[in-house]
Amino acid sequence: MAVSMAGQKVRITFLEKENQDQAAKLESQKTEIDKQKTETEQLKLLSKEQAAKLETEINQLKQHSEEQEAELESQKAETDQLKQQLKGQQVAFSVSLLDQGYGDTGPFNTEIPLIFKNVITNIGNAYNPQTGIFTAPVRGAYHLDLKLYGHAGIQTGGLLLRNGENIFLAHEHQSTAGGVSASNGVSLLLEVGDEVSVHLWANSMVYDGANHDTTFSGHLIFTM
């Protein structure tokens, strides 16, 4: 019986030791599980941070792209504006009185508008051959020339007008036989929309033919 009790004690001691070892092993496993759980949570958090960072980077790239697109549109608008300004700065015209044939105009007992119908040059399309009026497309200094041809024995004269106001007279009158010519020129500051035209002076006559004897010309010197 004593031996049996001793054996039981040994067995109990063994079992207690076994239980302790198992308990320690379980505790170690629990610690490992907690560690892995913590690492998993950290990985999840890291993944969220990476996703948020990636989303932020995408939004930044999108914003940058939108800013570049806006800048491109602004540059395009500026380019178009500069092109339009450059186009407005390219102004020159030269016209003669008759678009076909030859002949005299006048005399009349009052001033009449001269409509120069034969367009030689009309850069910028500021001269209207239907009305005979040059309209300033931009504010600037313009140079304008008027050359008239006529016959001796009757005066040859023409007025250059700005918005209906007389600027100068080109005039010649001689009694000897042959042809006569008259010319004049001026540099004017014109505002946008100012109109320049030519009137035949009262009791005057001008001639035009194949050689374009009577002409009206002008060009933009510089903008202001």
Coordinates of N, CA and C in Angstrom, one line a residue:
M1 N 0.8 -1.2 0.0 CA 0.0 0.0 0.0 C 0.9 1.2 0.0
A2 N 2.0 1.2 0.8 CA 2.9 2.3 0.9 C 3.5 2.6 -0.4
V3 N 3.9 1.5 -1.1 CA 4.5 1.6 -2.4 C 3.5 2.3 -3.4
S4 N 2.3 1.8 -3.3 CA 1.2 2.4 -4.2 C 1.0 3.8 -3.9
M5 N 1.1 4.2 -2.7 CA 0.9 5.6 -2.4 C 2.1 6.4 -2.9
A6 N 3.3 5.9 -2.7 CA 4.5 6.6 -3.2 C 4.4 6.7 -4.7
G7 N 3.9 5.7 -5.4 CA 3.8 5.7 -6.8 C 2.8 6.8 -7.2
Q8 N 1.7 6.8 -6.5 CA 0.7 7.8 -6.8 C 1.3 9.3 -6.6
K9 N 2.1 9.4 -5.5 CA 2.7 10.7 -5.3 C 3.6 11.1 -6.5
V10 N 4.4 10.1 -6.9 CA 5.2 10.3 -8.1 C 4.4 10.7 -9.3
R11 N 3.3 9.9 -9.5 CA 2.4 10.1 -10.6 C 1.8 11.5 -10.5
I12 N 1.4 11.9 -9.3 CA 0.8 13.2 -9.1 C 1.8 14.3 -9.4
T13 N 3.1 14.1 -8.9 CA 4.1 15.1 -9.2 C 4.4 15.2 -10.7
F14 N 4.4 14.1 -11.4 CA 4.6 14.1 -12.8 C 3.5 14.8 -13.5
L15 N 2.3 14.5 -13.1 CA 1.1 15.1 -13.7 C 1.1 16.6 -13.5
E16 N 1.4 17.0 -12.2 CA 1.5 18.4 -11.9 C 2.5 19.1 -12.8
K17 N 3.7 18.4 -12.9 CA 4.8 19.0 -13.8 C 4.3 19.1 -15.3
E18 N 3.6 18.1 -15.7 CA 3.0 18.0 -17.0 C 2.0 19.2 -17.2
N19 N 1.2 19.3 -16.2 CA 0.2 20.4 -16.3 C 0.9 21.8 -16.3
Q20 N 1.9 21.9 -15.5 CA 2.6 23.2 -15.5 C 3.2 23.5 -16.9
D21 N 3.8 22.4 -17.4 CA 4.4 22.6 -18.8 C 3.4 22.9 -19.8
Q22 N 2.2 22.2 -19.7 CA 1.2 22.5 -20.7 C 0.6 23.9 -20.5
A23 N 0.5 24.3 -19.2 CA 0.0 25.7 -18.9 C 1.0 26.7 -19.4
A24 N 2.3 26.5 -19.3 CA 3.3 27.4 -19.8 C 3.3 27.4 -21.3
K25 N 3.1 26.3 -21.9 CA 3.0 26.2 -23.4 C 1.8 27.0 -23.9
L26 N 0.7 26.8 -23.2 CA -0.5 27.5 -23.6 C -0.4 29.0 -23.4
E27 N 0.3 29.4 -22.3 CA 0.5 30.8 -22.1 C 1.4 31.4 -23.2
S28 N 2.4 30.5 -23.6 CA 3.3 31.0 -24.6 C 2.6 31.1 -26.0
Q29 N 1.7 30.1 -26.2 CA 0.9 30.2 -27.4 C -0.1 31.4 -27.4
K30 N -0.6 31.6 -26.2 CA -1.5 32.8 -26.1 C -0.8 34.1 -26.3
T31 N 0.5 34.1 -25.8 CA 1.3 35.3 -26.0 C 1.6 35.5 -27.5
E32 N 1.9 34.4 -28.2 CA 2.2 34.4 -29.6 C 1.0 34.8 -30.4
I33 N -0.2 34.3 -30.0 CA -1.4 34.7 -30.7 C -1.7 36.2 -30.5
D34 N -1.5 36.7 -29.3 CA -1.7 38.1 -29.0 C -0.7 38.9 -29.9
K35 N 0.5 38.4 -30.0 CA 1.5 39.1 -30.7 C 1.1 39.2 -32.2
Q36 N 0.7 38.0 -32.7 CA 0.2 38.0 -34.1 C -1.0 38.8 -34.3
K37 N -1.9 38.8 -33.4 CA -3.1 39.7 -33.5 C -2.7 41.2 -33.5
T38 N -1.7 41.5 -32.7 CA -1.2 42.9 -32.6 C -0.6 43.3 -34.0
E39 N 0.2 42.3 -34.5 CA 0.9 42.6 -35.8 C -0.2 42.7 -36.9
T40 N -1.2 41.9 -36.8 CA -2.3 41.9 -37.8 C -3.0 43.3 -37.8
E41 N -3.2 43.8 -36.6 CA -3.9 45.1 -36.4 C -3.0 46.2 -37.0
Q42 N -1.7 46.0 -36.7 CA -0.7 47.0 -37.2 C -0.7 47.0 -38.7
L43 N -0.7 45.8 -39.3 CA -0.7 45.7 -40.7 C -2.0 46.3 -41.3
K44 N -3.1 46.0 -40.7 CA -4.4 46.6 -41.1 C -4.3 48.2 -41.1
L45 N -3.7 48.7 -40.0 CA -3.6 50.1 -39.8 C -2.7 50.7 -40.9
L46 N -1.5 49.9 -41.1 CA -0.6 50.4 -42.1 C -1.2 50.4 -43.5
S47 N -2.0 49.4 -43.7 CA -2.6 49.3 -45.0 C -3.6 50.4 -45.2
K48 N -4.3 50.8 -44.2 CA -5.2 52.0 -44.3 C -4.4 53.3 -44.5
E49 N -3.3 53.4 -43.8 CA -2.4 54.6 -44.0 C -1.9 54.6 -45.4
Q50 N -1.5 53.5 -46.0 CA -1.0 53.4 -47.3 C -2.1 53.8 -48.3
A51 N -3.3 53.2 -48.1 CA -4.4 53.5 -48.9 C -4.7 55.0 -48.9
A52 N -4.7 55.6 -47.7 CA -5.0 57.0 -47.5 C -3.9 57.9 -48.2
K53 N -2.6 57.4 -48.1 CA -1.5 58.1 -48.7 C -1.7 58.1 -50.2
L54 N -2.0 56.9 -50.7 CA -2.1 56.7 -52.1 C -3.3 57.6 -52.7
E55 N -4.4 57.6 -51.9 CA -5.5 58.4 -52.3 C -5.1 59.9 -52.3
T56 N -4.4 60.3 -51.3 CA -3.9 61.7 -51.3 C -3.0 62.1 -52.4
E57 N -2.1 61.1 -52.8 CA -1.2 61.3 -53.9 C -2.0 61.4 -55.2
I58 N -3.1 60.6 -55.4 CA -3.9 60.6 -56.6 C -4.6 61.9 -56.7
N59 N -5.2 62.4 -55.5 CA -5.9 63.7 -55.5 C -5.0 64.8 -55.8
Q60 N -3.7 64.8 -55.3 CA -2.8 65.8 -55.6 C -2.4 65.8 -57.1
L61 N -2.2 64.6 -57.7 CA -2.0 64.5 -59.1 C -3.1 65.0 -59.9
K62 N -4.3 64.7 -59.5 CA -5.5 65.2 -60.2 C -5.6 66.7 -60.1
Q63 N -5.4 67.3 -58.9 CA -5.4 68.7 -58.8 C -4.3 69.4 -59.6
H64 N -3.1 68.8 -59.7 CA -2.0 69.3 -60.5 C -2.4 69.3 -61.9
S65 N -3.0 68.2 -62.4 CA -3.4 68.0 -63.7 C -4.5 69.1 -64.1
E66 N -5.4 69.3 -63.2 CA -6.5 70.3 -63.4 C -5.8 71.7 -63.5
E67 N -4.8 72.0 -62.6 CA -4.1 73.3 -62.6 C -3.4 73.5 -64.0
Q68 N -2.7 72.4 -64.4 CA -2.0 72.5 -65.7 C -3.0 72.7 -66.9
E69 N -4.1 72.0 -66.8 CA -5.2 72.2 -67.8 C -5.7 73.7 -67.8
A70 N -5.9 74.2 -66.6 CA -6.4 75.6 -66.5 C -5.3 76.5 -67.1
E71 N -4.0 76.3 -66.7 CA -2.9 77.1 -67.2 C -2.8 77.0 -68.7
L72 N -3.0 75.8 -69.3 CA -3.0 75.6 -70.7 C -4.1 76.4 -71.4
E73 N -5.3 76.4 -70.8 CA -6.4 77.2 -71.4 C -6.1 78.7 -71.3
S74 N -5.5 79.1 -70.2 CA -5.1 80.5 -70.0 C -4.1 80.9 -71.1
Q75 N -3.1 80.0 -71.3 CA -2.1 80.3 -72.3 C -2.7 80.4 -73.7
K76 N -3.6 79.5 -73.9 CA -4.3 79.4 -75.2 C -5.1 80.7 -75.4
A77 N -5.8 81.2 -74.4 CA -6.6 82.4 -74.5 C -5.6 83.6 -74.7
E78 N -4.5 83.6 -74.0 CA -3.5 84.7 -74.2 C -2.9 84.7 -75.6
T79 N -2.7 83.5 -76.1 CA -2.1 83.3 -77.4 C -3.1 83.9 -78.5
D80 N -4.4 83.5 -78.3 CA -5.5 84.0 -79.2 C -5.6 85.5 -79.1
Q81 N -5.5 86.0 -77.9 CA -5.6 87.5 -77.8 C -4.4 88.2 -78.4
L82 N -3.2 87.6 -78.3 CA -2.0 88.2 -78.9 C -2.1 88.1 -80.4
K83 N -2.7 87.0 -80.9 CA -2.9 86.8 -82.4 C -3.8 87.9 -82.9
Q84 N -4.9 88.1 -82.1 CA -5.9 89.1 -82.5 C -5.3 90.5 -82.5
Q85 N -4.5 90.7 -81.4 CA -3.8 92.0 -81.4 C -2.9 92.2 -82.5
L86 N -2.1 91.2 -82.8 CA -1.2 91.2 -84.0 C -1.9 91.4 -85.3
K87 N -3.1 90.8 -85.4 CA -3.9 90.9 -86.6 C -4.4 92.4 -86.7
G88 N -4.8 92.9 -85.5 CA -5.2 94.3 -85.5 C -4.1 95.3 -85.9
Q89 N -2.9 94.9 -85.6 CA -1.7 95.8 -85.9 C -1.3 95.7 -87.3
Q90 N -1.8 94.8 -88.1 CA -1.4 94.7 -89.5 C -2.5 95.3 -90.4
V91 N -2.3 96.6 -90.6 CA -3.3 97.4 -91.3 C -2.7 98.2 -92.4
A92 N -3.1 98.0 -93.6 CA -2.6 98.8 -94.7 C -3.6 98.6 -95.9
F93 N -3.8 99.7 -96.6 CA -4.7 99.7 -97.7 C -4.3 100.6 -98.8
S94 N -4.6 100.3 -100.0 CA -4.3 101.2 -101.2 C -5.4 100.9 -102.2
V95 N -6.1 101.9 -102.6 CA -7.2 101.8 -103.5 C -7.2 102.9 -104.6
S96 N -7.7 102.6 -105.8 CA -7.9 103.6 -106.8 C -9.4 103.8 -107.1
L97 N -9.7 104.8 -107.8 CA -11.1 105.3 -107.9 C -12.0 104.3 -108.7
L98 N -11.6 103.9 -109.9 CA -12.4 103.1 -110.8 C -11.9 101.6 -110.8
D99 N -12.9 100.7 -110.7 CA -12.5 99.3 -110.8 C -12.5 98.8 -112.2
Q100 N -12.9 99.6 -113.1 CA -12.8 99.2 -114.6 C -13.0 100.4 -115.4
G101 N -12.4 100.3 -116.6 CA -12.5 101.4 -117.6 C -11.8 102.7 -117.2
Y102 N -12.2 103.8 -117.7 CA -11.6 105.1 -117.4 C -12.6 106.2 -117.5
G103 N -12.3 107.4 -116.9 CA -13.2 108.5 -117.0 C -13.1 109.5 -116.0
D104 N -13.9 110.6 -116.1 CA -13.9 111.7 -115.2 C -15.0 111.5 -114.1
T105 N -14.7 112.1 -113.0 CA -15.8 112.2 -111.9 C -15.9 113.7 -111.6
G106 N -17.0 114.3 -111.8 CA -17.2 115.7 -111.5 C -17.2 116.5 -112.8
P107 N -17.3 117.8 -112.7 CA -17.5 118.5 -111.5 C -19.0 118.6 -111.0
F108 N -19.1 118.8 -109.7 CA -20.4 119.0 -109.1 C -20.3 120.3 -108.3
N109 N -21.5 121.0 -108.1 CA -21.5 122.2 -107.4 C -21.4 122.1 -105.9
T110 N -21.3 120.9 -105.4 CA -21.2 120.6 -104.0 C -20.2 119.4 -103.8
E111 N -19.8 119.3 -102.5 CA -18.9 118.1 -102.2 C -19.7 116.8 -102.4
I112 N -19.0 115.8 -102.9 CA -19.6 114.4 -102.9 C -18.6 113.4 -102.4
P113 N -19.0 112.3 -101.8 CA -18.0 111.3 -101.3 C -17.4 110.6 -102.6
L114 N -16.2 110.3 -102.5 CA -15.5 109.5 -103.5 C -15.4 108.1 -103.0
I115 N -15.9 107.2 -103.8 CA -15.8 105.8 -103.4 C -14.8 105.1 -104.3
F116 N -13.6 104.8 -103.7 CA -12.5 104.1 -104.4 C -12.8 102.6 -104.5
K117 N -13.2 102.2 -105.7 CA -13.7 100.8 -105.8 C -12.7 99.8 -106.2
N118 N -11.6 100.2 -106.7 CA -10.5 99.2 -107.1 C -9.6 99.0 -105.9
V119 N -9.7 97.8 -105.3 CA -8.8 97.5 -104.1 C -7.5 96.9 -104.6
I120 N -6.4 97.6 -104.3 CA -5.1 97.0 -104.6 C -4.6 96.3 -103.4
T121 N -4.7 96.9 -102.3 CA -4.3 96.2 -101.0 C -5.3 96.6 -99.9
N122 N -5.6 95.6 -99.1 CA -6.5 95.8 -98.0 C -6.2 94.9 -96.8
I123 N -5.0 95.0 -96.3 CA -4.6 94.2 -95.2 C -5.3 94.6 -93.9
G124 N -6.0 93.7 -93.3 CA -6.8 94.0 -92.1 C -8.3 94.3 -92.5
N125 N -8.6 94.4 -93.8 CA -10.0 94.7 -94.2 C -10.6 95.8 -93.5
A126 N -9.9 96.9 -93.3 CA -10.4 98.1 -92.6 C -11.0 99.1 -93.6
Y127 N -10.7 98.9 -94.9 CA -11.3 99.8 -95.9 C -12.5 99.1 -96.5
N128 N -13.6 99.8 -96.7 CA -14.8 99.3 -97.3 C -15.0 99.8 -98.7
P129 N -14.8 99.0 -99.7 CA -15.0 99.5 -101.1 C -16.4 99.8 -101.5
Q130 N -17.4 99.4 -100.6 CA -18.8 99.8 -100.9 C -19.1 101.2 -100.4
T131 N -18.5 101.6 -99.4 CA -18.8 103.0 -98.9 C -17.6 104.0 -99.1
G132 N -16.4 103.5 -99.4 CA -15.3 104.4 -99.5 C -14.7 104.8 -98.2
I133 N -15.1 104.2 -97.1 CA -14.7 104.6 -95.8 C -13.6 103.6 -95.2
F134 N -12.6 104.2 -94.6 CA -11.6 103.4 -93.9 C -11.9 103.6 -92.4
T135 N -12.1 102.5 -91.7 CA -12.4 102.5 -90.2 C -11.3 102.0 -89.4
A136 N -10.8 102.8 -88.5 CA -9.6 102.4 -87.7 C -10.0 101.2 -86.8
P137 N -9.3 100.0 -86.9 CA -9.6 98.9 -86.1 C -8.9 99.0 -84.7
V138 N -7.8 99.7 -84.6 CA -7.1 99.9 -83.3 C -6.7 101.3 -83.1
R139 N -6.5 101.7 -81.9 CA -6.1 103.0 -81.6 C -4.6 103.1 -81.9
G140 N -4.2 104.2 -82.7 CA -2.8 104.3 -83.1 C -2.6 105.4 -84.0
A141 N -1.3 105.6 -84.4 CA -0.9 106.6 -85.4 C -1.0 106.0 -86.8
Y142 N -1.7 106.6 -87.7 CA -1.9 106.2 -89.1 C -1.3 107.2 -90.0
H143 N -0.8 106.8 -91.1 CA -0.4 107.7 -92.2 C -1.3 107.5 -93.4
L144 N -1.8 108.6 -93.9 CA -2.8 108.6 -95.0 C -2.4 109.5 -96.2
D145 N -2.5 109.0 -97.4 CA -2.1 109.7 -98.6 C -3.3 109.8 -99.6
L146 N -3.4 110.9 -100.2 CA -4.4 111.1 -101.3 C -3.7 111.7 -102.5
K147 N -3.8 111.0 -103.6 CA -3.2 111.5 -104.9 C -4.4 111.6 -105.9
L148 N -4.5 112.7 -106.6 CA -5.5 113.0 -107.5 C -4.9 113.4 -108.9
Y149 N -5.6 113.0 -109.9 CA -5.2 113.4 -111.3 C -6.4 114.0 -112.0
G150 N -6.1 115.1 -112.8 CA -7.2 115.8 -113.5 C -6.7 116.4 -114.8
H151 N -7.5 117.3 -115.3 CA -7.2 117.9 -116.6 C -7.0 119.4 -116.4
A152 N -6.2 120.0 -117.2 CA -5.9 121.4 -117.1 C -7.2 122.1 -117.5
G153 N -7.4 123.3 -117.0 CA -8.6 124.1 -117.4 C -9.7 124.0 -116.4
I154 N -9.6 123.0 -115.5 CA -10.6 122.8 -114.4 C -9.9 122.3 -113.2
Q155 N -10.3 122.8 -112.1 CA -9.6 122.5 -110.8 C -9.7 121.0 -110.5
T156 N -8.7 120.5 -109.9 CA -8.7 119.1 -109.3 C -8.5 119.3 -107.8
G157 N -9.5 118.7 -107.1 CA -9.3 118.9 -105.6 C -10.1 117.8 -104.9
G158 N -9.5 117.4 -103.7 CA -10.2 116.4 -102.9 C -9.9 116.7 -101.4
L159 N -10.9 116.4 -100.6 CA -10.8 116.6 -99.1 C -10.6 115.3 -98.4
L160 N -9.7 115.2 -97.5 CA -9.7 114.0 -96.6 C -10.4 114.4 -95.3
L161 N -11.3 113.5 -94.8 CA -12.1 113.8 -93.6 C -11.9 112.7 -92.6
R162 N -11.9 113.1 -91.4 CA -12.0 112.2 -90.2 C -13.3 112.5 -89.5
N163 N -14.1 111.4 -89.5 CA -15.4 111.6 -88.8 C -16.2 112.8 -89.3
G164 N -16.1 113.1 -90.6 CA -16.8 114.2 -91.2 C -16.0 115.5 -91.1
E165 N -14.9 115.6 -90.4 CA -14.2 116.8 -90.2 C -13.0 116.9 -91.2
N166 N -12.9 118.1 -91.9 CA -11.9 118.3 -92.9 C -10.5 118.2 -92.2
I167 N -9.6 117.4 -92.8 CA -8.3 117.3 -92.3 C -7.3 118.0 -93.2
F168 N -7.4 117.7 -94.5 CA -6.6 118.5 -95.5 C -7.3 118.5 -96.9
L169 N -6.7 119.4 -97.7 CA -7.2 119.5 -99.1 C -6.0 119.2 -100.0
A170 N -6.2 118.4 -101.0 CA -5.3 118.2 -102.1 C -5.8 118.9 -103.3
H171 N -5.1 119.9 -103.9 CA -5.7 120.8 -104.9 C -4.7 121.2 -105.9
E172 N -5.2 121.3 -107.2 CA -4.3 121.9 -108.2 C -5.2 122.5 -109.3
H173 N -4.8 123.6 -109.8 CA -5.6 124.2 -110.9 C -4.7 125.0 -111.8
Q174 N -4.6 124.6 -113.1 CA -3.8 125.4 -114.1 C -4.6 125.4 -115.4
S175 N -4.3 126.5 -116.1 CA -5.0 126.7 -117.3 C -4.4 126.2 -118.6
T176 N -3.1 125.8 -118.5 CA -2.4 125.3 -119.7 C -2.9 123.9 -120.0
A177 N -2.6 123.4 -121.2 CA -3.1 122.1 -121.6 C -2.4 121.0 -120.9
G178 N -3.0 119.8 -120.9 CA -2.4 118.6 -120.3 C -3.0 118.2 -119.0
G179 N -2.4 117.3 -118.3 CA -2.9 116.8 -117.1 C -2.4 117.5 -115.9
V180 N -3.1 117.4 -114.8 CA -2.6 118.0 -113.5 C -2.7 117.0 -112.4
S181 N -1.9 117.1 -111.4 CA -2.0 116.2 -110.3 C -1.9 117.0 -109.0
A182 N -2.6 116.4 -108.0 CA -2.6 117.0 -106.7 C -2.4 115.9 -105.6
S183 N -1.7 116.2 -104.6 CA -1.5 115.2 -103.5 C -1.3 115.8 -102.2
N184 N -1.5 115.0 -101.2 CA -1.3 115.5 -99.8 C -1.3 114.3 -98.9
G185 N -0.7 114.4 -97.8 CA -0.6 113.3 -96.8 C -0.6 113.8 -95.4
V186 N -0.9 112.9 -94.5 CA -1.0 113.3 -93.1 C -0.8 112.1 -92.2
S187 N -0.3 112.3 -91.0 CA -0.2 111.3 -89.9 C -1.2 111.7 -88.9
L188 N -2.2 110.7 -88.6 CA -3.2 111.1 -87.6 C -3.3 110.0 -86.5
L189 N -3.7 110.5 -85.3 CA -4.0 109.6 -84.2 C -5.5 109.3 -84.4
L190 N -5.8 108.0 -84.6 CA -7.1 107.6 -84.8 C -7.5 106.7 -83.6
E191 N -8.7 106.9 -83.1 CA -9.3 106.0 -82.1 C -10.0 104.9 -82.8
V192 N -10.3 103.8 -82.1 CA -11.0 102.6 -82.6 C -12.3 103.1 -83.1
G193 N -12.7 102.8 -84.4 CA -13.9 103.2 -84.9 C -13.9 104.5 -85.7
D194 N -12.9 105.3 -85.6 CA -12.8 106.6 -86.3 C -12.9 106.2 -87.8
E195 N -13.6 107.1 -88.6 CA -13.8 106.9 -90.0 C -13.1 107.9 -90.8
V196 N -12.3 107.5 -91.8 CA -11.6 108.4 -92.7 C -12.2 108.2 -94.1
S197 N -12.5 109.3 -94.8 CA -13.0 109.2 -96.2 C -12.5 110.4 -97.0
V198 N -12.8 110.3 -98.3 CA -12.4 111.4 -99.2 C -13.6 111.9 -99.9
H199 N -13.7 113.3 -100.0 CA -14.8 113.9 -100.7 C -14.2 114.7 -101.9
L200 N -14.9 114.6 -103.0 CA -14.5 115.5 -104.2 C -14.9 116.9 -103.8
W201 N -13.9 117.8 -104.0 CA -14.1 119.2 -103.6 C -15.1 119.8 -104.6
A202 N -16.0 120.7 -104.2 CA -17.0 121.3 -105.0 C -16.4 122.0 -106.3
N203 N -17.0 121.8 -107.4 CA -16.6 122.3 -108.7 C -15.2 121.8 -109.1
S204 N -14.9 120.6 -108.7 CA -13.6 119.9 -109.1 C -13.9 118.7 -109.9
M205 N -12.9 118.2 -110.5 CA -13.0 117.0 -111.3 C -11.7 116.2 -111.1
V206 N -11.9 114.8 -111.1 CA -10.7 113.9 -111.1 C -10.9 112.9 -112.2
Y207 N -9.8 112.3 -112.6 CA -9.8 111.3 -113.6 C -9.1 110.1 -113.1
D208 N -9.6 108.9 -113.5 CA -8.9 107.6 -113.2 C -9.1 106.7 -114.4
G209 N -8.1 105.9 -114.6 CA -8.1 104.9 -115.7 C -7.2 103.7 -115.4
A210 N -6.7 103.1 -116.4 CA -6.0 101.8 -116.2 C -4.7 102.0 -115.5
N211 N -4.2 103.2 -115.4 CA -2.9 103.4 -114.7 C -3.1 103.8 -113.2
H212 N -4.4 103.7 -112.8 CA -4.7 104.1 -111.4 C -4.2 105.4 -111.0
D213 N -4.7 106.4 -111.7 CA -4.2 107.8 -111.5 C -4.6 108.5 -110.2
T214 N -5.8 108.1 -109.8 CA -6.4 108.7 -108.5 C -6.4 107.7 -107.4
T215 N -5.7 107.9 -106.4 CA -5.6 106.8 -105.4 C -5.7 107.4 -103.9
F216 N -6.1 106.5 -103.1 CA -6.2 106.7 -101.6 C -5.5 105.6 -100.9
S217 N -4.6 105.9 -100.0 CA -3.8 104.9 -99.3 C -3.6 105.2 -97.9
G218 N -3.3 104.2 -97.1 CA -3.0 104.5 -95.7 C -2.5 103.2 -95.0
H219 N -1.8 103.4 -93.8 CA -1.3 102.2 -93.1 C -1.1 102.7 -91.6
L220 N -1.2 101.7 -90.8 CA -0.9 101.9 -89.3 C 0.6 102.0 -89.1
I221 N 1.0 103.1 -88.5 CA 2.4 103.2 -88.1 C 2.8 102.5 -86.9
F222 N 2.0 102.7 -85.8 CA 2.1 102.0 -84.5 C 0.9 102.2 -83.7
T223 N 0.6 101.2 -82.8 CA -0.5 101.3 -81.9 C -0.2 102.2 -80.7
M224 N -1.2 102.7 -80.1 CA -1.0 103.5 -78.9 C -2.0 103.1 -77.8

